[in-house]
Amino acid sequence: MLRVGFVAAVMGMTFSSLACAGWMTTTKDDIFSGGQTAMLIGEIDAYHALIFDCDSENLTLSLIEQSKWKDGMDRGDWRLLVKVDQSQIRDFAAQSSQRNEKYIQVATSDRDSILELLKEIRDANTNIQIGMQVKEVDFKWSGTASPSGSTRETDRFLQACKLK
């Protein structure tokens, strides 16, 4: 009986983790513009996510990492790389910063390139590869996001941001 309970608990954790994977959009009313703010989140792993933020004036792309800010993290030539399916690699110049108490981020606000990337993510079929690097210190990190839910959630984000 104890074994059945353990197996059920493990299966429940597995399926709940799978249900959370993929893409999610959150929206809020914006008191300043009368429109909405929105955030599109693409889960990479338990510690990383690709995030698009918008309000009435701004559109940004960030790779977040659950980590504490350390001195010197703002130095260097940060690059944020994204490749959707077989498309070209999109290479963004980015800035590192503390996003909140739990997360640091590498972010860019190259609006036209972000819009092109959003269209690719909306149409993604197999995988979304993400990388960040600082060439001066030979730092590289990469991960993969599933395209599961990307069409529906990207459409919701684009509509909330009035980018459609």
XYZ file of C-alpha atoms in Angstrom:
164
model
C 0.000 0.000 0.000
C 2.861 2.378 0.833
C 4.465 1.615 -2.537
C 1.255 2.523 -4.428
C 1.076 5.849 -2.584
C 4.706 6.617 -3.429
C 4.198 5.774 -7.122
C 1.055 7.934 -7.233
C 2.923 10.856 -5.641
C 5.810 10.573 -8.112
C 3.414 10.348 -11.069
C 1.475 13.356 -9.781
C 4.659 15.421 -9.527
C 5.724 14.308 -13.006
C 2.419 15.177 -14.644
C 2.077 18.481 -12.799
C 5.593 19.405 -13.958
C 4.689 18.539 -17.532
C 1.521 20.616 -17.308
C 3.561 23.648 -16.256
C 6.114 23.285 -19.051
C 5.813 25.340 -22.205
C 4.484 28.857 -22.646
C 2.217 31.115 -20.596
C 0.956 34.693 -20.985
C -0.135 36.962 -18.144
C -1.856 40.316 -18.653
C -2.785 43.205 -16.373
C -4.615 46.471 -16.894
C -2.219 49.414 -17.210
C -3.444 52.429 -15.226
C -1.122 54.776 -17.107
C -2.134 53.964 -20.678
C -5.601 52.515 -20.266
C -4.312 49.460 -22.159
C -2.627 46.360 -20.840
C 0.796 45.155 -19.808
C 1.674 41.592 -20.715
C 4.357 39.013 -20.064
C 4.991 35.926 -22.222
C 7.019 33.254 -20.418
C 8.728 30.331 -22.128
C 10.056 27.793 -19.641
C 13.516 26.417 -20.391
C 14.209 24.533 -17.150
C 13.628 24.957 -13.408
C 16.109 27.857 -13.252
C 15.756 29.613 -16.641
C 12.999 31.141 -18.762
C 12.688 33.311 -21.845
C 10.446 36.307 -21.088
C 8.867 38.920 -23.329
C 7.451 42.012 -21.571
C 5.350 44.807 -23.051
C 3.462 47.904 -22.013
C 2.088 50.796 -24.061
C 5.598 52.017 -24.913
C 8.112 49.183 -24.470
C 8.828 45.683 -25.735
C 11.682 43.689 -24.199
C 13.117 40.188 -24.387
C 14.918 38.691 -21.376
C 16.568 35.444 -20.461
C 16.158 35.081 -16.704
C 18.112 32.852 -14.346
C 17.328 32.066 -10.724
C 20.479 33.452 -9.125
C 21.813 36.211 -6.914
C 23.492 39.255 -8.438
C 27.267 39.336 -8.049
C 29.673 42.232 -8.519
C 31.032 42.392 -12.049
C 28.036 40.737 -13.715
C 27.227 43.970 -15.515
C 30.589 43.975 -17.295
C 31.244 42.452 -20.680
C 29.596 42.229 -24.054
C 26.512 40.080 -23.354
C 24.900 38.298 -26.309
C 21.467 36.673 -26.262
C 21.019 34.076 -29.025
C 17.725 32.473 -30.093
C 17.051 29.967 -32.868
C 13.568 28.669 -33.676
C 13.363 25.359 -35.566
C 15.528 25.704 -38.711
C 15.442 29.517 -38.890
C 18.496 31.741 -38.648
C 20.127 32.399 -35.278
C 18.985 35.740 -33.883
C 21.857 37.490 -32.088
C 20.875 40.286 -29.686
C 23.196 42.701 -27.877
C 21.988 42.562 -24.266
C 22.481 44.074 -20.820
C 22.649 42.101 -17.591
C 20.790 43.253 -14.481
C 18.928 42.119 -11.376
C 15.280 41.462 -12.378
C 13.960 40.970 -8.839
C 15.005 39.370 -5.541
C 15.229 35.870 -7.037
C 16.267 36.387 -10.661
C 18.973 38.016 -12.743
C 18.406 38.737 -16.424
C 20.085 39.398 -19.734
C 17.735 41.694 -21.669
C 17.356 43.522 -24.970
C 14.838 46.006 -26.356
C 15.521 45.658 -30.118
C 11.830 46.015 -31.023
C 11.911 45.028 -34.710
C 14.024 41.919 -34.115
C 11.904 40.931 -31.098
C 8.736 41.180 -33.216
C 10.292 38.943 -35.889
C 11.309 36.446 -33.203
C 7.798 36.439 -31.709
C 6.355 35.487 -35.118
C 8.849 32.616 -35.372
C 8.001 31.405 -31.858
C 4.285 31.566 -32.674
C 4.922 29.224 -35.636
C 7.486 26.965 -33.882
C 7.160 23.214 -34.433
C 10.139 21.373 -32.964
C 12.352 23.411 -30.624
C 13.509 26.827 -29.539
C 17.216 27.042 -28.712
C 18.421 29.820 -26.421
C 21.967 30.820 -25.590
C 23.821 33.580 -23.798
C 27.479 34.396 -23.881
C 30.168 36.856 -22.900
C 33.031 36.503 -25.370
C 35.606 38.375 -23.245
C 35.569 35.657 -20.588
C 34.528 32.728 -22.811
C 31.261 32.275 -20.871
C 28.536 30.292 -22.654
C 25.208 28.846 -21.575
C 22.475 27.232 -23.668
C 19.110 25.598 -23.210
C 16.025 24.546 -25.141
C 12.380 25.542 -24.750
C 9.512 23.417 -25.993
C 7.187 24.997 -28.566
C 4.216 23.470 -26.698
C 1.584 26.192 -26.286
C 3.679 28.831 -28.066
C 1.118 29.559 -30.801
C -1.819 30.253 -28.483
C 0.208 32.149 -25.870
C 2.169 34.257 -28.376
C -1.111 35.251 -30.041
C -2.511 36.265 -26.613
C 0.630 38.306 -25.898
C 0.620 40.039 -29.306
C -3.066 40.886 -28.939
C -2.671 42.254 -25.386
C 0.295 44.369 -26.527
C -1.596 45.538 -29.637
C 1.233 44.208 -31.797
C -0.960 42.010 -33.991
